[in-house]
Amino acid sequence: VTVIGAGPVGLYTAFILAQGGVDVAVFELEEDIIQLPKAAGYFPVVMDEFKKTGILSDVIKASIPMTGLSWRYPKQPALAQIAFPRDQIAIHLGQNKLSDIILQHLAKYNVPVKFNHRLISLQQNPDDIHAFIEQRVGHTQVQHTTKYLIGADGGKSTVRKLLGIPFEGFSHTEFDIIASNIDYPLHNYCDWPTANFIVDPEIWGIVVQTGEEWRVTVGVRSHLKMKDEWDEEQAIKMVKDRLPKILPGPTEQANIKAVSPYTMHQRCAAKFLDGRVILAGDAAHLTNPFGGLGLTTGLLDAALLGRVLRQVLVEGKSPSLLE
Ligand SMILES: Cc1cc2nc3c(=O)[nH]c(=O)nc-3n(C[C@H](O)[C@H](O)[C@H](O)COP(=O)(O)OP(=O)(O)OC[C@H]3O[C@@H](n4cnc5c(N)ncnc54)[C@H](O)[C@@H]3O)c2cc1C
């Protein structure tokens, strides 16, 4: 099996396949795991899944527990708050760190994870698929033949586009978001839980603790963001201007360590299976990040897909199971 994309969904799918005795290789366009601020909250359904594959203790060690959720107007006491039940585990962990953990476990199965390798085209045949992969250095092209190909290559999925699968739904046009990692001792100035929704028609956002840092994601009017020429300085300034409006304490001392802009989408591929190609994670479905459901559902795709493909390839069950 060939997996396109070493995001958390591609890596976790490869890991489950490798555990099941399936030969698998991963190809990733970038030179390393992407470090941008993205997913940071994981709910019990995903923790149960990590327990099944044996990575739960490493995930818990690297993370902090989610103490609860609150909804509040900017800088105000909570309008509503939920403490997390003690018998259920939910955590915060940057998705880059989760990917690192999966990568370490994958290494035990000698699964090749080839960074700097970009899928550029594919050809489906009755019994296999030819994937054409370009190496970043030297632009050499290689043909890789595989029985199944998994497109876990994110929202802008090349795999989905090559197959012409419509990505139905809509993109939010009025607001974009800027996600940032900040170094700021927020708990010196308040007793907020680890996940907080800022409720406001204009200056809304989410403030989540990810360890020593906080992930502050703010909504910005779309016209304020220069889409084609992404301007990091402007984004840092926008986050800096927003902090004193939503957080207590001397926010001018906050150190903004990373920023990344995103457009929000509600989209789903018209089909996830096309011949011997399967879409998973953001390549198959995109949602706004406010419910923490993007990666959650992507990891559940990986869990189911990995196990069903194993039944087809190792146990000889019918490929119709994939439908
Ligand atoms: C600000 C923000 C906060 C979020 N918070 C949460 C949260 O708390 N909880 C949650 O569940 N979800 C959250 N999400 C959603 C989550 O980040 C995504 O659902 C997740 O990244 C999906 O993982 P993926 O592996 O499917 O795709 P990606 O992480 O996008 O990985 C795809 C990989 O494919 C590679 N690739 C692309 N094209 C090619 C190609 N042609 N050849 C080879 N490789 C290729 C890319 O380089 C990338 O590494 C958040 C999203 C954002 C933007």
mmCIF file of C-alpha atoms and ligand atoms in Angstrom:
data_model
loop_
_atom_site.group_PDB
_atom_site.id
_atom_site.type_symbol
_atom_site.label_atom_id
_atom_site.label_comp_id
_atom_site.label_asym_id
_atom_site.label_seq_id
_atom_site.Cartn_x
_atom_site.Cartn_y
_atom_site.Cartn_z
ATOM 1 C CA VAL A 1 0.000 0.000 0.000
ATOM 2 C CA THR A 2 1.235 3.487 -0.796
ATOM 3 C CA VAL A 3 0.255 6.395 1.410
ATOM 4 C CA ILE A 4 0.545 9.914 0.026
ATOM 5 C CA GLY A 5 1.122 12.458 2.811
ATOM 6 C CA ALA A 6 2.978 12.160 6.123
ATOM 7 C CA GLY A 7 0.443 14.198 8.058
ATOM 8 C CA PRO A 8 -0.958 12.508 11.164
ATOM 9 C CA VAL A 9 -3.649 10.671 9.167
ATOM 10 C CA GLY A 10 -1.240 9.220 6.585
ATOM 11 C CA LEU A 11 1.258 8.201 9.262
ATOM 12 C CA TYR A 12 -1.376 6.622 11.505
ATOM 13 C CA THR A 13 -2.901 4.680 8.589
ATOM 14 C CA ALA A 14 0.573 3.405 7.657
ATOM 15 C CA PHE A 15 1.193 2.432 11.284
ATOM 16 C CA ILE A 16 -2.002 0.367 11.547
ATOM 17 C CA LEU A 17 -1.250 -1.329 8.222
ATOM 18 C CA ALA A 18 2.316 -2.118 9.328
ATOM 19 C CA GLN A 19 1.036 -3.535 12.624
ATOM 20 C CA GLY A 20 -1.303 -5.721 10.575
ATOM 21 C CA GLY A 21 1.560 -7.131 8.490
ATOM 22 C CA VAL A 22 0.889 -5.109 5.319
ATOM 23 C CA ASP A 23 3.811 -3.745 3.251
ATOM 24 C CA VAL A 24 3.424 0.011 3.220
ATOM 25 C CA ALA A 25 5.405 3.068 2.085
ATOM 26 C CA VAL A 26 4.709 6.751 2.735
ATOM 27 C CA PHE A 27 5.632 9.639 0.405
ATOM 28 C CA GLU A 28 5.679 13.215 1.683
ATOM 29 C CA LEU A 29 6.200 16.394 -0.270
ATOM 30 C CA GLU A 30 7.840 18.383 2.544
ATOM 31 C CA GLU A 31 11.318 17.790 3.926
ATOM 32 C CA ASP A 32 10.001 16.986 7.406
ATOM 33 C CA ILE A 33 6.840 16.836 9.524
ATOM 34 C CA ILE A 34 5.003 20.164 9.106
ATOM 35 C CA GLN A 35 5.495 22.282 12.241
ATOM 36 C CA LEU A 36 2.727 24.882 11.727
ATOM 37 C CA PRO A 37 0.181 25.483 14.523
ATOM 38 C CA LYS A 38 -2.761 23.151 13.811
ATOM 39 C CA ALA A 39 -4.650 20.533 15.857
ATOM 40 C CA ALA A 40 -4.171 20.693 19.608
ATOM 41 C CA GLY A 41 -7.191 18.965 21.208
ATOM 42 C CA TYR A 42 -7.961 15.219 21.298
ATOM 43 C CA PHE A 43 -11.115 13.686 22.747
ATOM 44 C CA PRO A 44 -11.720 10.271 24.423
ATOM 45 C CA VAL A 45 -12.750 8.520 21.198
ATOM 46 C CA VAL A 46 -9.244 9.100 19.819
ATOM 47 C CA MET A 47 -7.547 8.179 23.082
ATOM 48 C CA ASP A 48 -9.348 4.805 22.993
ATOM 49 C CA GLU A 49 -7.941 4.317 19.509
ATOM 50 C CA PHE A 50 -4.372 5.141 20.649
ATOM 51 C CA LYS A 51 -4.794 2.560 23.412
ATOM 52 C CA LYS A 52 -5.619 -0.140 20.838
ATOM 53 C CA THR A 53 -2.430 0.528 18.845
ATOM 54 C CA GLY A 54 -0.183 0.863 21.920
ATOM 55 C CA ILE A 55 0.865 4.503 21.577
ATOM 56 C CA LEU A 56 -1.346 5.905 24.349
ATOM 57 C CA SER A 57 1.348 6.103 27.038
ATOM 58 C CA ASP A 58 3.735 8.007 24.727
ATOM 59 C CA VAL A 59 0.925 10.362 23.732
ATOM 60 C CA ILE A 60 0.000 11.012 27.366
ATOM 61 C CA LYS A 61 3.637 11.597 28.327
ATOM 62 C CA ALA A 62 4.041 14.254 25.614
ATOM 63 C CA SER A 63 0.710 15.995 26.280
ATOM 64 C CA ILE A 64 -1.148 17.853 29.011
ATOM 65 C CA PRO A 65 -4.622 16.823 30.221
ATOM 66 C CA MET A 66 -7.624 18.824 29.020
ATOM 67 C CA THR A 67 -9.033 20.199 32.280
ATOM 68 C CA GLY A 68 -12.237 21.553 30.783
ATOM 69 C CA LEU A 69 -13.926 23.800 28.249
ATOM 70 C CA SER A 70 -15.264 27.293 28.788
ATOM 71 C CA TRP A 71 -17.213 29.820 26.753
ATOM 72 C CA ARG A 72 -16.684 33.479 27.662
ATOM 73 C CA TYR A 73 -17.032 37.000 26.323
ATOM 74 C CA PRO A 74 -13.622 38.645 25.808
ATOM 75 C CA LYS A 75 -11.766 38.964 29.143
ATOM 76 C CA GLN A 76 -14.934 38.040 31.072
ATOM 77 C CA PRO A 77 -15.712 35.265 33.559
ATOM 78 C CA ALA A 78 -17.058 32.084 31.973
ATOM 79 C CA LEU A 79 -20.601 32.105 30.591
ATOM 80 C CA ALA A 80 -20.530 28.327 30.768
ATOM 81 C CA GLN A 81 -17.898 25.804 31.720
ATOM 82 C CA ILE A 82 -17.566 22.010 31.548
ATOM 83 C CA ALA A 83 -15.014 20.124 33.605
ATOM 84 C CA PHE A 84 -13.741 16.978 31.950
ATOM 85 C CA PRO A 85 -14.940 13.766 33.695
ATOM 86 C CA ARG A 86 -12.085 12.097 35.588
ATOM 87 C CA ASP A 87 -12.737 8.671 34.084
ATOM 88 C CA GLN A 88 -12.304 9.989 30.536
ATOM 89 C CA ILE A 89 -9.038 11.120 29.045
ATOM 90 C CA ALA A 90 -8.833 14.124 26.758
ATOM 91 C CA ILE A 91 -5.563 15.901 26.065
ATOM 92 C CA HIS A 92 -3.779 18.756 24.352
ATOM 93 C CA LEU A 93 -0.816 18.065 22.086
ATOM 94 C CA GLY A 94 0.467 19.839 18.969
ATOM 95 C CA GLN A 95 -0.270 17.613 15.957
ATOM 96 C CA ASN A 96 3.387 17.855 14.887
ATOM 97 C CA LYS A 97 4.324 16.149 18.174
ATOM 98 C CA LEU A 98 1.693 13.456 17.611
ATOM 99 C CA SER A 99 3.162 12.860 14.139
ATOM 100 C CA ASP A 100 6.654 12.548 15.670
ATOM 101 C CA ILE A 101 5.371 9.869 18.069
ATOM 102 C CA ILE A 102 3.700 7.875 15.275
ATOM 103 C CA LEU A 103 6.852 8.227 13.161
ATOM 104 C CA GLN A 104 8.959 6.744 15.973
ATOM 105 C CA HIS A 105 6.595 3.768 16.278
ATOM 106 C CA LEU A 106 6.562 3.312 12.492
ATOM 107 C CA ALA A 107 10.353 3.038 12.518
ATOM 108 C CA LYS A 108 10.026 -0.223 14.513
ATOM 109 C CA TYR A 109 8.346 -1.763 11.456
ATOM 110 C CA ASN A 110 10.953 -0.367 9.028
ATOM 111 C CA VAL A 111 8.254 1.445 7.073
ATOM 112 C CA PRO A 112 9.895 3.769 4.531
ATOM 113 C CA VAL A 113 8.695 7.344 5.023
ATOM 114 C CA LYS A 114 10.142 9.272 2.101
ATOM 115 C CA PHE A 115 10.224 13.009 2.657
ATOM 116 C CA ASN A 116 10.879 15.377 -0.284
ATOM 117 C CA HIS A 117 8.785 13.105 -2.538
ATOM 118 C CA ARG A 118 5.730 14.560 -4.254
ATOM 119 C CA LEU A 119 2.995 12.599 -6.000
ATOM 120 C CA ILE A 120 2.443 14.192 -9.392
ATOM 121 C CA SER A 121 0.225 11.721 -11.245
ATOM 122 C CA LEU A 122 -1.223 8.238 -11.079
ATOM 123 C CA GLN A 123 -2.506 5.560 -13.399
ATOM 124 C CA GLN A 124 -5.088 3.011 -12.263
ATOM 125 C CA ASN A 125 -4.926 -0.501 -13.755
ATOM 126 C CA PRO A 126 -7.218 -3.483 -13.024
ATOM 127 C CA ASP A 127 -4.718 -5.106 -10.608
ATOM 128 C CA ASP A 128 -2.498 -2.256 -9.451
ATOM 129 C CA ILE A 129 -1.735 1.456 -9.608
ATOM 130 C CA HIS A 130 1.300 3.294 -10.931
ATOM 131 C CA ALA A 131 2.088 6.349 -8.808
ATOM 132 C CA PHE A 132 4.486 8.844 -10.371
ATOM 133 C CA ILE A 133 6.566 10.494 -7.690
ATOM 134 C CA GLU A 134 8.964 13.393 -8.130
ATOM 135 C CA GLN A 135 11.963 13.837 -5.854
ATOM 136 C CA ARG A 136 12.366 17.397 -4.694
ATOM 137 C CA VAL A 137 16.100 17.428 -5.246
ATOM 138 C CA GLY A 138 16.967 17.060 -8.931
ATOM 139 C CA HIS A 139 13.278 16.614 -9.867
ATOM 140 C CA THR A 140 13.909 12.968 -10.747
ATOM 141 C CA GLN A 141 10.684 11.061 -11.407
ATOM 142 C CA VAL A 142 10.144 7.524 -10.189
ATOM 143 C CA GLN A 143 7.294 5.138 -10.906
ATOM 144 C CA HIS A 144 6.031 3.288 -7.855
ATOM 145 C CA THR A 145 3.662 0.348 -8.342
ATOM 146 C CA THR A 146 1.223 -0.479 -5.587
ATOM 147 C CA LYS A 147 -1.978 -2.449 -4.968
ATOM 148 C CA TYR A 148 -3.803 0.374 -3.176
ATOM 149 C CA LEU A 149 -3.048 4.075 -2.838
ATOM 150 C CA ILE A 150 -4.279 6.192 0.070
ATOM 151 C CA GLY A 151 -4.636 9.918 -0.509
ATOM 152 C CA ALA A 152 -3.940 11.408 2.927
ATOM 153 C CA ASP A 153 -2.519 14.524 1.332
ATOM 154 C CA GLY A 154 -4.608 17.173 3.066
ATOM 155 C CA GLY A 155 -7.331 19.613 2.044
ATOM 156 C CA LYS A 156 -5.680 20.556 -1.263
ATOM 157 C CA SER A 157 -5.259 16.842 -2.079
ATOM 158 C CA THR A 158 -3.468 16.142 -5.364
ATOM 159 C CA VAL A 159 -4.926 12.613 -5.305
ATOM 160 C CA ARG A 160 -8.505 13.908 -5.116
ATOM 161 C CA LYS A 161 -7.842 16.438 -7.891
ATOM 162 C CA LEU A 162 -6.141 13.869 -10.164
ATOM 163 C CA LEU A 163 -9.242 11.682 -9.878
ATOM 164 C CA GLY A 164 -11.546 14.659 -10.490
ATOM 165 C CA ILE A 165 -13.566 13.941 -7.344
ATOM 166 C CA PRO A 166 -15.733 16.973 -6.476
ATOM 167 C CA PHE A 167 -15.116 18.505 -3.038
ATOM 168 C CA GLU A 168 -18.661 19.473 -2.176
ATOM 169 C CA GLY A 169 -19.671 22.124 0.346
ATOM 170 C CA PHE A 170 -18.539 25.683 0.932
ATOM 171 C CA SER A 171 -15.671 27.809 2.196
ATOM 172 C CA HIS A 172 -16.225 30.621 4.688
ATOM 173 C CA THR A 173 -15.655 33.883 2.857
ATOM 174 C CA GLU A 174 -16.331 36.495 5.521
ATOM 175 C CA PHE A 175 -13.739 35.405 8.077
ATOM 176 C CA ASP A 176 -10.386 33.632 8.031
ATOM 177 C CA ILE A 177 -8.431 32.488 11.053
ATOM 178 C CA ILE A 178 -4.880 33.029 12.213
ATOM 179 C CA ALA A 179 -3.505 30.333 14.518
ATOM 180 C CA SER A 180 -0.572 31.261 16.738
ATOM 181 C CA ASN A 181 1.632 29.634 19.365
ATOM 182 C CA ILE A 182 2.395 32.019 22.193
ATOM 183 C CA ASP A 183 4.611 31.914 25.215
ATOM 184 C CA TYR A 184 2.610 33.611 27.979
ATOM 185 C CA PRO A 185 1.992 32.634 31.634
ATOM 186 C CA LEU A 186 -1.801 33.039 31.329
ATOM 187 C CA HIS A 187 -2.444 31.042 34.501
ATOM 188 C CA ASN A 188 -0.642 33.751 36.525
ATOM 189 C CA TYR A 189 -3.592 36.031 35.708
ATOM 190 C CA CYS A 190 -6.649 33.740 35.643
ATOM 191 C CA ASP A 191 -7.848 30.206 36.342
ATOM 192 C CA TRP A 192 -9.240 29.421 32.898
ATOM 193 C CA PRO A 193 -9.424 25.742 31.949
ATOM 194 C CA THR A 194 -7.169 24.503 29.155
ATOM 195 C CA ALA A 195 -9.701 25.099 26.324
ATOM 196 C CA ASN A 196 -11.592 28.388 26.008
ATOM 197 C CA PHE A 197 -13.922 29.722 23.339
ATOM 198 C CA ILE A 198 -14.004 33.523 23.062
ATOM 199 C CA VAL A 199 -17.550 34.500 22.131
ATOM 200 C CA ASP A 200 -17.933 37.731 20.159
ATOM 201 C CA PRO A 201 -19.300 38.670 16.732
ATOM 202 C CA GLU A 202 -15.958 40.258 15.724
ATOM 203 C CA ILE A 203 -13.134 39.260 18.032
ATOM 204 C CA TRP A 204 -13.960 35.573 18.451
ATOM 205 C CA GLY A 205 -11.372 32.852 18.843
ATOM 206 C CA ILE A 206 -10.080 29.856 20.806
ATOM 207 C CA VAL A 207 -7.431 29.881 23.512
ATOM 208 C CA VAL A 208 -5.983 26.452 24.236
ATOM 209 C CA GLN A 209 -3.057 25.400 26.384
ATOM 210 C CA THR A 210 -0.717 23.034 24.551
ATOM 211 C CA GLY A 211 1.978 22.600 27.207
ATOM 212 C CA GLU A 212 4.140 25.540 28.176
ATOM 213 C CA GLU A 213 2.678 27.449 25.246
ATOM 214 C CA TRP A 214 -0.845 28.542 24.398
ATOM 215 C CA ARG A 215 -2.477 28.163 21.010
ATOM 216 C CA VAL A 216 -4.447 31.333 20.321
ATOM 217 C CA THR A 217 -6.585 31.150 17.183
ATOM 218 C CA VAL A 218 -8.366 34.346 16.203
ATOM 219 C CA GLY A 219 -11.014 35.114 13.620
ATOM 220 C CA VAL A 220 -10.126 37.970 11.249
ATOM 221 C CA ARG A 221 -12.188 39.614 8.536
ATOM 222 C CA SER A 222 -11.100 37.985 5.275
ATOM 223 C CA HIS A 223 -10.258 41.233 3.548
ATOM 224 C CA LEU A 224 -7.700 41.938 6.284
ATOM 225 C CA LYS A 225 -5.594 39.003 5.200
ATOM 226 C CA MET A 226 -3.500 39.225 2.055
ATOM 227 C CA LYS A 227 -4.198 35.792 0.632
ATOM 228 C CA ASP A 228 -1.803 35.724 -2.271
ATOM 229 C CA GLU A 229 1.036 37.442 -0.510
ATOM 230 C CA TRP A 230 0.896 35.937 2.968
ATOM 231 C CA ASP A 231 2.474 38.534 5.210
ATOM 232 C CA GLU A 232 3.794 37.050 8.445
ATOM 233 C CA GLU A 233 4.551 40.423 10.026
ATOM 234 C CA GLN A 234 1.008 41.588 9.425
ATOM 235 C CA ALA A 235 -0.379 38.386 10.976
ATOM 236 C CA ILE A 236 1.857 38.729 14.044
ATOM 237 C CA LYS A 237 0.651 42.299 14.424
ATOM 238 C CA MET A 238 -2.990 41.194 14.158
ATOM 239 C CA VAL A 239 -2.504 38.586 16.879
ATOM 240 C CA LYS A 240 -0.590 41.086 19.077
ATOM 241 C CA ASP A 241 -3.392 43.650 18.703
ATOM 242 C CA ARG A 242 -5.988 41.017 19.568
ATOM 243 C CA LEU A 243 -4.352 39.602 22.718
ATOM 244 C CA PRO A 244 -5.101 42.542 25.092
ATOM 245 C CA LYS A 245 -8.743 42.453 23.957
ATOM 246 C CA ILE A 246 -9.274 38.804 24.870
ATOM 247 C CA LEU A 247 -6.731 37.781 27.522
ATOM 248 C CA PRO A 248 -6.103 39.115 31.027
ATOM 249 C CA GLY A 249 -2.658 40.245 32.223
ATOM 250 C CA PRO A 250 0.282 42.064 30.598
ATOM 251 C CA THR A 251 -0.212 40.576 27.125
ATOM 252 C CA GLU A 252 2.410 42.908 25.636
ATOM 253 C CA GLN A 253 4.917 40.500 27.220
ATOM 254 C CA ALA A 254 3.571 37.543 25.227
ATOM 255 C CA ASN A 255 6.085 36.054 22.838
ATOM 256 C CA ILE A 256 4.446 35.014 19.561
ATOM 257 C CA LYS A 257 6.445 32.024 18.371
ATOM 258 C CA ALA A 258 4.571 30.908 15.253
ATOM 259 C CA VAL A 259 1.623 32.099 13.174
ATOM 260 C CA SER A 260 -0.284 30.533 10.328
ATOM 261 C CA PRO A 261 -3.378 31.701 8.412
ATOM 262 C CA TYR A 262 -6.182 29.364 7.340
ATOM 263 C CA THR A 263 -9.387 29.622 5.375
ATOM 264 C CA MET A 264 -12.221 27.666 6.965
ATOM 265 C CA HIS A 265 -14.138 25.103 4.922
ATOM 266 C CA GLN A 266 -17.082 22.743 5.309
ATOM 267 C CA ARG A 267 -16.461 20.271 2.504
ATOM 268 C CA CYS A 268 -16.704 16.573 1.796
ATOM 269 C CA ALA A 269 -15.464 14.566 -1.208
ATOM 270 C CA ALA A 270 -18.290 13.151 -3.353
ATOM 271 C CA LYS A 271 -16.732 9.695 -2.821
ATOM 272 C CA PHE A 272 -13.865 8.354 -0.739
ATOM 273 C CA LEU A 273 -13.162 5.254 -2.855
ATOM 274 C CA ASP A 274 -12.297 5.290 -6.564
ATOM 275 C CA GLY A 275 -11.021 1.973 -7.922
ATOM 276 C CA ARG A 276 -7.905 1.237 -5.868
ATOM 277 C CA VAL A 277 -7.570 4.739 -4.448
ATOM 278 C CA ILE A 278 -8.972 5.768 -1.071
ATOM 279 C CA LEU A 279 -9.145 9.272 0.408
ATOM 280 C CA ALA A 280 -8.664 9.832 4.146
ATOM 281 C CA GLY A 281 -8.495 12.746 6.587
ATOM 282 C CA ASP A 282 -8.602 16.312 5.282
ATOM 283 C CA ALA A 283 -8.276 15.030 1.696
ATOM 284 C CA ALA A 284 -11.730 13.468 2.171
ATOM 285 C CA HIS A 285 -13.456 15.978 4.466
ATOM 286 C CA LEU A 286 -12.706 19.417 5.873
ATOM 287 C CA THR A 287 -14.367 21.167 8.772
ATOM 288 C CA ASN A 288 -13.641 24.347 10.719
ATOM 289 C CA PRO A 289 -11.347 23.712 13.694
ATOM 290 C CA PHE A 290 -13.716 24.910 16.423
ATOM 291 C CA GLY A 291 -15.112 21.529 17.427
ATOM 292 C CA GLY A 292 -11.738 19.743 17.307
ATOM 293 C CA LEU A 293 -13.251 17.335 14.784
ATOM 294 C CA GLY A 294 -10.876 17.580 11.796
ATOM 295 C CA LEU A 295 -8.058 15.387 12.994
ATOM 296 C CA THR A 296 -10.358 13.419 15.303
ATOM 297 C CA THR A 297 -12.390 12.173 12.336
ATOM 298 C CA GLY A 298 -9.238 11.781 10.220
ATOM 299 C CA LEU A 299 -7.677 9.478 12.809
ATOM 300 C CA LEU A 300 -10.888 7.458 12.916
ATOM 301 C CA ASP A 301 -10.721 7.154 9.092
ATOM 302 C CA ALA A 302 -7.176 5.842 9.495
ATOM 303 C CA ALA A 303 -8.233 3.348 12.176
ATOM 304 C CA LEU A 304 -11.067 1.858 10.142
ATOM 305 C CA LEU A 305 -9.303 1.991 6.794
ATOM 306 C CA GLY A 306 -6.111 0.396 8.127
ATOM 307 C CA ARG A 307 -8.035 -2.527 9.630
ATOM 308 C CA VAL A 308 -10.340 -3.091 6.655
ATOM 309 C CA LEU A 309 -7.470 -2.967 4.140
ATOM 310 C CA ARG A 310 -5.623 -5.494 6.263
ATOM 311 C CA GLN A 311 -8.624 -7.841 6.085
ATOM 312 C CA VAL A 312 -8.613 -7.501 2.290
ATOM 313 C CA LEU A 313 -4.860 -7.872 1.784
ATOM 314 C CA VAL A 314 -3.856 -10.292 4.545
ATOM 315 C CA GLU A 315 -7.019 -12.287 5.241
ATOM 316 C CA GLY A 316 -8.177 -12.383 1.607
ATOM 317 C CA LYS A 317 -11.568 -10.808 2.331
ATOM 318 C CA SER A 318 -13.524 -9.219 -0.511
ATOM 319 C CA PRO A 319 -12.408 -5.722 -1.643
ATOM 320 C CA SER A 320 -16.113 -4.831 -1.534
ATOM 321 C CA LEU A 321 -15.534 -4.396 2.234
ATOM 322 C CA LEU A 322 -13.881 -1.078 1.326
ATOM 323 C CA GLU A 323 -17.169 0.236 0.010
HETATM 324 C C1 LIG B 1 -5.809 26.179 13.452
HETATM 325 C C2 LIG B 1 -6.283 24.761 13.378
HETATM 326 C C3 LIG B 1 -6.569 24.084 14.550
HETATM 327 C C4 LIG B 1 -7.042 22.777 14.514
HETATM 328 N N1 LIG B 1 -7.341 22.148 15.682
HETATM 329 C C5 LIG B 1 -7.813 20.884 15.663
HETATM 330 C C6 LIG B 1 -8.058 20.187 16.888
HETATM 331 O O1 LIG B 1 -7.830 20.708 17.986
HETATM 332 N N2 LIG B 1 -8.516 18.901 16.811
HETATM 333 C C7 LIG B 1 -8.734 18.286 15.607
HETATM 334 O O2 LIG B 1 -9.176 17.127 15.601
HETATM 335 N N3 LIG B 1 -8.472 18.914 14.429
HETATM 336 C C8 LIG B 1 -8.012 20.189 14.427
HETATM 337 N N4 LIG B 1 -7.686 20.804 13.248
HETATM 338 C C9 LIG B 1 -7.769 20.064 11.976
HETATM 339 C C10 LIG B 1 -6.478 19.252 11.719
HETATM 340 O O3 LIG B 1 -5.348 20.094 11.748
HETATM 341 C C11 LIG B 1 -6.560 18.539 10.369
HETATM 342 O O4 LIG B 1 -7.782 17.823 10.331
HETATM 343 C C12 LIG B 1 -5.360 17.596 10.173
HETATM 344 O O5 LIG B 1 -4.199 18.320 9.822
HETATM 345 C C13 LIG B 1 -5.638 16.571 9.058
HETATM 346 O O6 LIG B 1 -4.528 15.727 8.935
HETATM 347 P P1 LIG B 1 -4.180 15.045 7.533
HETATM 348 O O7 LIG B 1 -3.046 14.125 7.817
HETATM 349 O O8 LIG B 1 -5.423 14.527 6.904
HETATM 350 O O9 LIG B 1 -3.728 16.259 6.591
HETATM 351 P P2 LIG B 1 -2.463 17.222 6.710
HETATM 352 O O10 LIG B 1 -2.100 17.436 8.127
HETATM 353 O O11 LIG B 1 -2.798 18.412 5.868
HETATM 354 O O12 LIG B 1 -1.283 16.394 6.034
HETATM 355 C C14 LIG B 1 -1.237 16.185 4.632
HETATM 356 C C15 LIG B 1 0.209 15.935 4.228
HETATM 357 O O13 LIG B 1 0.239 15.600 2.836
HETATM 358 C C16 LIG B 1 1.358 16.236 2.240
HETATM 359 N N5 LIG B 1 1.110 16.362 0.790
HETATM 360 C C17 LIG B 1 0.260 17.205 0.158
HETATM 361 N N6 LIG B 1 0.301 17.023 -1.173
HETATM 362 C C18 LIG B 1 1.211 16.034 -1.398
HETATM 363 C C19 LIG B 1 1.712 15.394 -2.587
HETATM 364 N N7 LIG B 1 1.281 15.726 -3.812
HETATM 365 N N8 LIG B 1 2.649 14.422 -2.456
HETATM 366 C C20 LIG B 1 3.107 14.060 -1.218
HETATM 367 N N9 LIG B 1 2.666 14.637 -0.059
HETATM 368 C C21 LIG B 1 1.729 15.602 -0.152
HETATM 369 C C22 LIG B 1 1.427 17.578 2.957
HETATM 370 O O14 LIG B 1 2.709 18.171 2.828
HETATM 371 C C23 LIG B 1 1.091 17.172 4.395
HETATM 372 O O15 LIG B 1 2.236 16.830 5.147
HETATM 373 C C24 LIG B 1 -7.215 22.127 13.259
HETATM 374 C C25 LIG B 1 -6.909 22.801 12.067
HETATM 375 C C26 LIG B 1 -6.444 24.099 12.128
HETATM 376 C C27 LIG B 1 -6.117 24.803 10.840
#
